[in-house]
Coordinates of C-alpha atoms in Angstrom, one line a residue:
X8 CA 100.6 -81.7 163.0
X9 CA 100.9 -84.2 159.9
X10 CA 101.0 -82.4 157.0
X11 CA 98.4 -83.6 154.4
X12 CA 99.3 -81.3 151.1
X13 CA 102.4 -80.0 149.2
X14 CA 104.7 -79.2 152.1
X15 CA 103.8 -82.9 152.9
X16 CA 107.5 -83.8 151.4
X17 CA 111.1 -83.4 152.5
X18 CA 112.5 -80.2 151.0
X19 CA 108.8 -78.2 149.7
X20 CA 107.9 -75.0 151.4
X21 CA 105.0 -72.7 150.8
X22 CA 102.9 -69.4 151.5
X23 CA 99.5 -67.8 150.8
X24 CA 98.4 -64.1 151.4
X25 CA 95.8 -61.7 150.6
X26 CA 97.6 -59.0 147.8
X27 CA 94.6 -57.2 146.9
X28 CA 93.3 -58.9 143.7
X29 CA 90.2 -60.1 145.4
X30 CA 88.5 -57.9 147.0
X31 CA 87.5 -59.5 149.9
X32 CA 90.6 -59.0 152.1
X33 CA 89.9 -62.1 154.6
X34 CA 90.6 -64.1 152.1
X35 CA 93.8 -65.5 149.9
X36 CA 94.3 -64.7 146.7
X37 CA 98.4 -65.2 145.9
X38 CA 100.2 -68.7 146.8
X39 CA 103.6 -70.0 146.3
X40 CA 105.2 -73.5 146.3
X41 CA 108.8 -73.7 146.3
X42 CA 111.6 -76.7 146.2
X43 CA 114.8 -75.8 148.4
X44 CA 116.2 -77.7 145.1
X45 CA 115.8 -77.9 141.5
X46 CA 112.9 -81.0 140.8
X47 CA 111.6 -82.7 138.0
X48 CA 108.5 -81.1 136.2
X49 CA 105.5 -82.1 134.2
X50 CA 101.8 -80.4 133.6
X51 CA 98.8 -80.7 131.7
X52 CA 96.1 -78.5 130.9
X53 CA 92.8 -77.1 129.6
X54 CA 91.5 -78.8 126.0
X55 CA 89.8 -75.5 125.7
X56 CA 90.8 -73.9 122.4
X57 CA 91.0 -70.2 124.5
X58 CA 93.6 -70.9 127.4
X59 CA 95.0 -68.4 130.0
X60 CA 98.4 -67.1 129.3
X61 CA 99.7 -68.8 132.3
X62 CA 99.9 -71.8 130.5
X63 CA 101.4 -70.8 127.5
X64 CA 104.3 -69.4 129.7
X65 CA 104.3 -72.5 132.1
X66 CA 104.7 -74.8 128.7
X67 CA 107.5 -73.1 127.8
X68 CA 109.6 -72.6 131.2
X69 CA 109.0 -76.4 131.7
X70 CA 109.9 -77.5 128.2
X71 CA 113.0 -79.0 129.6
X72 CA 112.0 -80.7 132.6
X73 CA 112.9 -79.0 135.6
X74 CA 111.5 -76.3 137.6
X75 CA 112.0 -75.2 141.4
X76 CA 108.8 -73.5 142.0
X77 CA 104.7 -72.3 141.2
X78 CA 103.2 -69.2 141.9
X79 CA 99.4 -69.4 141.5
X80 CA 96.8 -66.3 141.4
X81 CA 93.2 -66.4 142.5
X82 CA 90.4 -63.6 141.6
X83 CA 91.7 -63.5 137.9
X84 CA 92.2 -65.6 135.2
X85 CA 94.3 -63.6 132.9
X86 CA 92.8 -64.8 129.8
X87 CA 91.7 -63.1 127.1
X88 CA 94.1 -60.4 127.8
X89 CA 95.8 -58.5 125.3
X90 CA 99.1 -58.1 127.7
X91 CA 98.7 -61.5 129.5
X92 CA 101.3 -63.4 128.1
X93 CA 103.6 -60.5 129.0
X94 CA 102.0 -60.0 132.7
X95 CA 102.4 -63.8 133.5
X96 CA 106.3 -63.2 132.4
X97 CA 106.3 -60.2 134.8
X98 CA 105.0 -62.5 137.7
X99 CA 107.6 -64.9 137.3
X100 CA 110.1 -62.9 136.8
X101 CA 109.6 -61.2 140.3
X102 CA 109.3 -64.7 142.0
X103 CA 112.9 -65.6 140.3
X104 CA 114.3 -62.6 141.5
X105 CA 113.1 -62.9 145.3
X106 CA 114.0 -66.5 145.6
X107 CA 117.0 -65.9 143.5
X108 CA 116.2 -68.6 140.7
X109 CA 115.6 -67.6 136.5
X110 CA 111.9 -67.3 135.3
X111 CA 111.9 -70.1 133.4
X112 CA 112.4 -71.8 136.4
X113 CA 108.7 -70.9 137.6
X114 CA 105.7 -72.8 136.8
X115 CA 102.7 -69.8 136.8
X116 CA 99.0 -70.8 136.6
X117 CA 95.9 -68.6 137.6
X118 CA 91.8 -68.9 138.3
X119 CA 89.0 -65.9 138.5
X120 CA 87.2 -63.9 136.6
X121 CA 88.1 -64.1 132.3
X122 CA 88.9 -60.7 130.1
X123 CA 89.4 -58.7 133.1
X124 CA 93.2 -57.0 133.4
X125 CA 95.1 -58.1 135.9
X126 CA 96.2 -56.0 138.9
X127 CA 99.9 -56.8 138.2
X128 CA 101.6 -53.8 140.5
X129 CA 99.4 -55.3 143.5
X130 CA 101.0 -58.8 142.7
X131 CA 104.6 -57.0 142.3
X132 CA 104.3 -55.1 145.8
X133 CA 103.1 -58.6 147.4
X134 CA 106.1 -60.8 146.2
X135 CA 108.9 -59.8 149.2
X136 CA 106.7 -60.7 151.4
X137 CA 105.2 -63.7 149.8
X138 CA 108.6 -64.9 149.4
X139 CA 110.2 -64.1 152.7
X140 CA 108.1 -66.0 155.0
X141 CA 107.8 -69.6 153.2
X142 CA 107.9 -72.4 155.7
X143 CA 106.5 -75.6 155.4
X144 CA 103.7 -75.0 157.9
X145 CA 102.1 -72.5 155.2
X146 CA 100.9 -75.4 153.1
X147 CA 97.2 -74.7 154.0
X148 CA 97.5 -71.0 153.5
X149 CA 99.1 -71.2 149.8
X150 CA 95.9 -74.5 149.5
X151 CA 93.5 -71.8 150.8
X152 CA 94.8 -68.7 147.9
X153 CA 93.7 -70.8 144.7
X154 CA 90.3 -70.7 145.7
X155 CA 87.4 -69.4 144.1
X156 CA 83.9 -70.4 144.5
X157 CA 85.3 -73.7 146.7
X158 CA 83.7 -73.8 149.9
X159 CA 87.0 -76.0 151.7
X160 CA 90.5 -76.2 150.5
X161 CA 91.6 -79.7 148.7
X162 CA 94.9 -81.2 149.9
X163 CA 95.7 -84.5 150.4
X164 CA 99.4 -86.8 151.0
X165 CA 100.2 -90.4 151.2
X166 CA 103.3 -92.2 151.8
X167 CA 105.5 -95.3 149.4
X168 CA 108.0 -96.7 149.3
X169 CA 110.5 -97.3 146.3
X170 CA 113.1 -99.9 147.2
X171 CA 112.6 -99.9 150.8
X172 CA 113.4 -96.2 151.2
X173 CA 110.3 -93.8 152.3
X174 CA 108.7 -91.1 149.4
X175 CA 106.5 -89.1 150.0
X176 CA 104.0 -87.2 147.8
X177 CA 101.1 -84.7 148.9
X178 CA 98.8 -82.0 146.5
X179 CA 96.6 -79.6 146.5
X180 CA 93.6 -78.9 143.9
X181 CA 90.6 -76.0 143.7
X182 CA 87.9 -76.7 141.7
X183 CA 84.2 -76.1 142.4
X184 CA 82.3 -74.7 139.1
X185 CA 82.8 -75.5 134.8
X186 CA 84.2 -78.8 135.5
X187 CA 83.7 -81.2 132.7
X188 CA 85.6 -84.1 131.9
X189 CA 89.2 -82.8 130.6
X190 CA 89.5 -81.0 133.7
X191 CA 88.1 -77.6 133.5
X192 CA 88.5 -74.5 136.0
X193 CA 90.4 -77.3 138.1
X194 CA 94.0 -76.3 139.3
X195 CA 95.6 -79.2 141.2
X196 CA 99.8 -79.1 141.9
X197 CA 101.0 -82.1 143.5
X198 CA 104.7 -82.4 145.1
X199 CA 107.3 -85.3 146.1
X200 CA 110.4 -85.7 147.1
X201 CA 110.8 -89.2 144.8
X202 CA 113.5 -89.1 142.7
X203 CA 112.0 -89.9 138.8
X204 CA 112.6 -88.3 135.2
X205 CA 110.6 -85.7 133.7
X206 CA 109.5 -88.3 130.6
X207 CA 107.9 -90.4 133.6
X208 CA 106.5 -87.9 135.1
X209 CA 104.2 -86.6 132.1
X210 CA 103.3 -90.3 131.6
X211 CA 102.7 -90.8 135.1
X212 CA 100.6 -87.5 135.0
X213 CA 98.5 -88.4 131.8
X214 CA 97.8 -92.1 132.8
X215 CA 96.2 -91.0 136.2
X216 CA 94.5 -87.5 135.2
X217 CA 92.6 -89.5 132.8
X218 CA 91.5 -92.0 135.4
X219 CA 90.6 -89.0 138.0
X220 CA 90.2 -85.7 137.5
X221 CA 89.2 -86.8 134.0
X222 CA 86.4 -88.3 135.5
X223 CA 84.7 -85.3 136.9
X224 CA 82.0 -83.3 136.0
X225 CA 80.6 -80.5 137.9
X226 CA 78.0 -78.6 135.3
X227 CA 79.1 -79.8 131.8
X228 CA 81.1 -76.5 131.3
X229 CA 84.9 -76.7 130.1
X230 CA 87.1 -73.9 131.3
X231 CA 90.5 -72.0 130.2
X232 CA 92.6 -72.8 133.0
X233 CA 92.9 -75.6 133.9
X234 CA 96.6 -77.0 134.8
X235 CA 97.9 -80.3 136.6
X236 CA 101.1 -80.1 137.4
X237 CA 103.9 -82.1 139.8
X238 CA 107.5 -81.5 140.9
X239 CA 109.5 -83.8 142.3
X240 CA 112.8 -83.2 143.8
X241 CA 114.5 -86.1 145.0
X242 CA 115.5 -85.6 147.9
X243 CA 113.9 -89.1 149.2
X244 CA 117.2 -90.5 147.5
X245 CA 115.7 -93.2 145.9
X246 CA 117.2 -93.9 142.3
X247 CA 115.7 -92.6 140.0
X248 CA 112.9 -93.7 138.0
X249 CA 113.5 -93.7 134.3
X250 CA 111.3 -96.3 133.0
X251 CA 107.9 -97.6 133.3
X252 CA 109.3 -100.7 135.9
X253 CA 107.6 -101.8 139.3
X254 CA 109.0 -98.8 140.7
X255 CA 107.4 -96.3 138.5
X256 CA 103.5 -98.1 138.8
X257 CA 104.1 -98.0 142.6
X258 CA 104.8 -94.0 142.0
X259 CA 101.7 -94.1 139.8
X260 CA 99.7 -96.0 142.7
X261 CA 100.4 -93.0 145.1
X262 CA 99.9 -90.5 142.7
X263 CA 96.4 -92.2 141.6
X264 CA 95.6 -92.7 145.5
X265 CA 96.2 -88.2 146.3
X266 CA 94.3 -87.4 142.7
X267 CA 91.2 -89.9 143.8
X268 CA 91.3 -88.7 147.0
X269 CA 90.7 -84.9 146.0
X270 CA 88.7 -86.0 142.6
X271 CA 86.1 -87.0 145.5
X272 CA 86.9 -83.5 147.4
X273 CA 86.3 -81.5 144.1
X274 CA 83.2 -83.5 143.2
X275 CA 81.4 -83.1 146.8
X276 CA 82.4 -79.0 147.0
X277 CA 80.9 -78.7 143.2
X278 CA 79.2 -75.3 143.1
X279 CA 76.1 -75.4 145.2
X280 CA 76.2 -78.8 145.6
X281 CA 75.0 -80.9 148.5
X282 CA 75.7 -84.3 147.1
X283 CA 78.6 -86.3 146.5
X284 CA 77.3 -88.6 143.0
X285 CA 79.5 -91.8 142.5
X286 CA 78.8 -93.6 139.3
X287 CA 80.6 -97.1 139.0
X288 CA 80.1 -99.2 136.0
X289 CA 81.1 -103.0 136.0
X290 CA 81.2 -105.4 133.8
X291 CA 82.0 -103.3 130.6
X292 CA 83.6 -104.6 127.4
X293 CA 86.3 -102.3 127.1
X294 CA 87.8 -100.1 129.7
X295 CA 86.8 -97.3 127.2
X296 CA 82.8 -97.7 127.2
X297 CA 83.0 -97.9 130.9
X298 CA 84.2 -94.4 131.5
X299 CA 82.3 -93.1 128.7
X300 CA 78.6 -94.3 130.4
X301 CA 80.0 -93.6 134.1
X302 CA 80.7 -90.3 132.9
X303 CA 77.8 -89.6 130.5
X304 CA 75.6 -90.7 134.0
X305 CA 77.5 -87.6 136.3
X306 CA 77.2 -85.6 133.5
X307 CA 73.5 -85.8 133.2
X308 CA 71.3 -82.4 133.9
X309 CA 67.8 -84.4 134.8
X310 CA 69.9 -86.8 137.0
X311 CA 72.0 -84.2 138.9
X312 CA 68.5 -82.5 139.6
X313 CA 66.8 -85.3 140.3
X314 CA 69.2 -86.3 143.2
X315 CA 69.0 -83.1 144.7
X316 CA 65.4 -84.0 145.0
X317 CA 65.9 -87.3 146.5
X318 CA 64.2 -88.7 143.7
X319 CA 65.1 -92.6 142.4
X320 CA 63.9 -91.2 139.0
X321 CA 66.4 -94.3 137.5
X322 CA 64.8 -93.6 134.3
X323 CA 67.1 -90.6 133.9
X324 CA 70.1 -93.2 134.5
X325 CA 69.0 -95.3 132.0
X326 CA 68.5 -91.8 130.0
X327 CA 71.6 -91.0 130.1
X328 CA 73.4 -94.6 129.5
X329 CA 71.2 -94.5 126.1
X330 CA 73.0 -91.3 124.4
X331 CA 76.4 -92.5 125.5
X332 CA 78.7 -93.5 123.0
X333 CA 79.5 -96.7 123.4
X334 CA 79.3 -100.3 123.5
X335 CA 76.3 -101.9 125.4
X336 CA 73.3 -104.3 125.5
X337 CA 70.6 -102.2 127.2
X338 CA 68.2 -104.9 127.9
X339 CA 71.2 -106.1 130.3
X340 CA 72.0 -103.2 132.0
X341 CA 71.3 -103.6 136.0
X342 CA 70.9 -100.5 138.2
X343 CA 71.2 -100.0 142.0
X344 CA 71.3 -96.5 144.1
X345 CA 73.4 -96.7 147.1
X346 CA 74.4 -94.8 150.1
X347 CA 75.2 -95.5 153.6
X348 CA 71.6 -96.1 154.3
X349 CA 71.6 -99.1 151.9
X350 CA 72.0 -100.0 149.2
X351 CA 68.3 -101.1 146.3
X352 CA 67.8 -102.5 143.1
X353 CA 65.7 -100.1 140.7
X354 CA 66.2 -101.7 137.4
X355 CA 67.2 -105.5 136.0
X356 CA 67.1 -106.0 132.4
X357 CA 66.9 -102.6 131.3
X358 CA 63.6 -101.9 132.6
X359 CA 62.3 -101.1 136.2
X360 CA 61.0 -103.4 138.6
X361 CA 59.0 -102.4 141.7
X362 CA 60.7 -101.2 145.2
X363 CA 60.6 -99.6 148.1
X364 CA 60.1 -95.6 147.5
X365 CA 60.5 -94.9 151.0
X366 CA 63.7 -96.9 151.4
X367 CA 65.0 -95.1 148.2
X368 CA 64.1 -91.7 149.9
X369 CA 65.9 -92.4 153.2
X370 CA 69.1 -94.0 150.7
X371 CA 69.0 -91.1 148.8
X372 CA 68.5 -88.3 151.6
X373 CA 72.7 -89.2 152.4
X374 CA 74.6 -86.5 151.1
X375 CA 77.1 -89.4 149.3
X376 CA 75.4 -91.5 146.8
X377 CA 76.7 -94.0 144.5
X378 CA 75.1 -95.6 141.6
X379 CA 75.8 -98.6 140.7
X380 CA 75.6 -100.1 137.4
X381 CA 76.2 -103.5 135.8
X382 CA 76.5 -103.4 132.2
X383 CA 76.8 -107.6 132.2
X384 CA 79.0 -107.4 128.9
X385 CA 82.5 -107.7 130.0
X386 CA 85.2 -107.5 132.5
X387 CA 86.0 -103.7 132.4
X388 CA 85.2 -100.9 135.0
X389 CA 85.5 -97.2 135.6
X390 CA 84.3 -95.0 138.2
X391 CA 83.2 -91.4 138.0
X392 CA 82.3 -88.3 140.2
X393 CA 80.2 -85.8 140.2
X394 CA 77.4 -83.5 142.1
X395 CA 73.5 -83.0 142.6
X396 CA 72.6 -79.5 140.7
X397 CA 70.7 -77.3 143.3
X398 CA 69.0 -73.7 143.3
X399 CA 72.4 -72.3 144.8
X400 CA 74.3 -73.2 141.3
X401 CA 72.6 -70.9 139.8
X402 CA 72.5 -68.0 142.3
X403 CA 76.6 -68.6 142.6
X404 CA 77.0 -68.8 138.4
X405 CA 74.0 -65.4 138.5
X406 CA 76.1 -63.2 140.4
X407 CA 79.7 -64.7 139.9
X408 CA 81.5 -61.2 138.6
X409 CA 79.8 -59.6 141.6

């Protein structure tokens, strides 16, 4: 079986098991991801000014680069504890000693509930066996542990090549509720066996988050979480990357290619959600104002609802380009809702213009929609996703600590 996440490359193993945080005990709640040699390491995180300890400690142990492997939690967030900092260090301290590595080598990062304490001697008693049986045919057990309110696991790998020799990079992401551009509750780790510096890397990382997962918004809500990180150990045997050359933007390609794949995956598995929303924007001045009105569209309450309702209310479109922040003429802008129904016009000029209703209804009854928006001021695009907001949303967000 081809694998299509983090065990995708040469030399990355993984596991996943239930260790009693959650208490459901069918499913997941402890994952590992480990590199059978030292790799290259880079992460970014939350903007949220109250972040979980995890990342303070996975900022530190990857201040010089390298680290070997991740341990991730599920169930709780271990934020806004007053021992947290010290119980993240406890965590990767016992993966170190199992797998016989130092804690700094351990990337840590964790999703749940925030300000509860964390069951640390259940994690402790869970670590032997977590570590005993990695194999690279656990990838979707470790993909199926970070989950929280995600309804499918997230994992996705593609093949390159850097000067004729095969790389390979695969990842894995949850994500289902407070995402808002900047990431949010997202946790996405992506692996590869292409050889490439750490400086890269965190370039690499910061240039294509802000092009995906940057470009997702779930419900408007920014979490304390949040944490992209890579490893890459090598062992393709390319040379290494150490500059921003052809070689490094066809690494960026495939990293771009994995982080689009499973920005689409996050998107269509929002909470509650039964609609995938694509908003494309053409023609922009700057690459800038064309993310900022793609996004403001996803982001937009009355539009989220009123695609759940299968209604072409394009009015709330044109709503929500209006309080963007950017550079536009609105008596240019063109709108069309798409799907794989068809595709129809609903506004030219920046005011509506008469159409089908039924053939909106049937285009709009898909559960993938796209809206398409020409801005007729430039040559710059940007493309964002997000989800219709439904009844469930709020029943999942009601009773989420229960």
């Amino acid at each position: 079986m081809k694998k299509q996440g983090v065990c995708a490359a040469q030399g990355f193993v993984a596991n996943g098991l239930h260790c009693g945080i959650r208490p459901n005990q069918t499913k997941n709640d402890l994952a590992i991801v480990y590199s059978k040699v030292p790799a290259s390491a880079a992460a970014i995180y939350t903007t949220n000014a109250v972040k979980g300890a995890p990342i303070y400690v996975t900022k530190e142990h990857i201040a010089d680069g390298k680290a070997q492997a991740i341990l991730v939690n599920s169930g709780n967030a271990n934020t806004c504890n007053a021992d947290g900092i010290e119980v993240a260090e406890k965590m990767s301290a016992a993966v170190a000693k199992e797998l016989g590595l130092q804690p700094a080598d351990i990337m840590i990062a964790s999703t749940g509930v925030i300000g509860q304490p964390m069951p640390l001697d259940n994690i402790l008693e869970a670590m032997p066996a977590l570590c005993s049986d990695l194999s690279d045919e656990k990838e979707n057990e470790a993909a199926k542990a970070i989950l929280t309110t995600d309804t499918i696991t997230k994992e996705y790998a593609t093949t390159f090549e850097i000067d004729g020799v095969t790389c390979t990079l695969g990842g894995m992401a949850k994500g289902s509720g407070m995402i808002a551009p900047n990431m949010a509750t997202m946790l996405s780790f992506v692996t590869s066996d292409v050889a490439i510096s750490s400086e890269c890397l965190q370039s690499a990382l910061k240039e294509v988050a802000d092009d995906t997962y940057n470009m997702i918004s779930i419900d408007g809500d920014t979490s304390t979480n949040d944490t992209f990180g890579i490893l890459c150990n090598g062992l393709a045997g390319n040379v290494e990357i150490t500059q921003k050359d052809k070689n490094y933007e066809t690494f960026k390609a495939a990293l771009y290619t994995v982080c689009e794949h499973i920005s689409k995956m996050l998107a269509k598995d929002g909470e509650g959600a039964s609609k995938l929303l694509t908003a494309k924007v053409s023609h922009a001045q700057t690459k800038k104002d064309a993310k900022i009105v793609a996004k403001s569209i996803v982001e937009s309450t009355l539009l989220k609802c009123a695609m759940f309702g299968n209604d072409a209310n394009w009015g709330r479109i044109l709503c929500a380009i209006g309080y963007a922040d950017a550079n536009y003429d609105i008596h240019k802008v063109e709108v069309d809702l798409a799907s794989k129904a068809g595709s129809i016009k609903v506004c030219v000029d920046g005011h509506g213009i008469a159409f089908d209703e039924d053939k909106a209804l049937q285009i709009l009854k898909e559960d993938e929609i796209e809206i398409l928006v020409n801005l007729h001021d430039g040559d710059y695009e940007a493309t964002a996703w997000g989800c219709d907001m439904t009844y469930e949303y709020v029943k999942i967000n009601g009773e989420y600590r229960s």
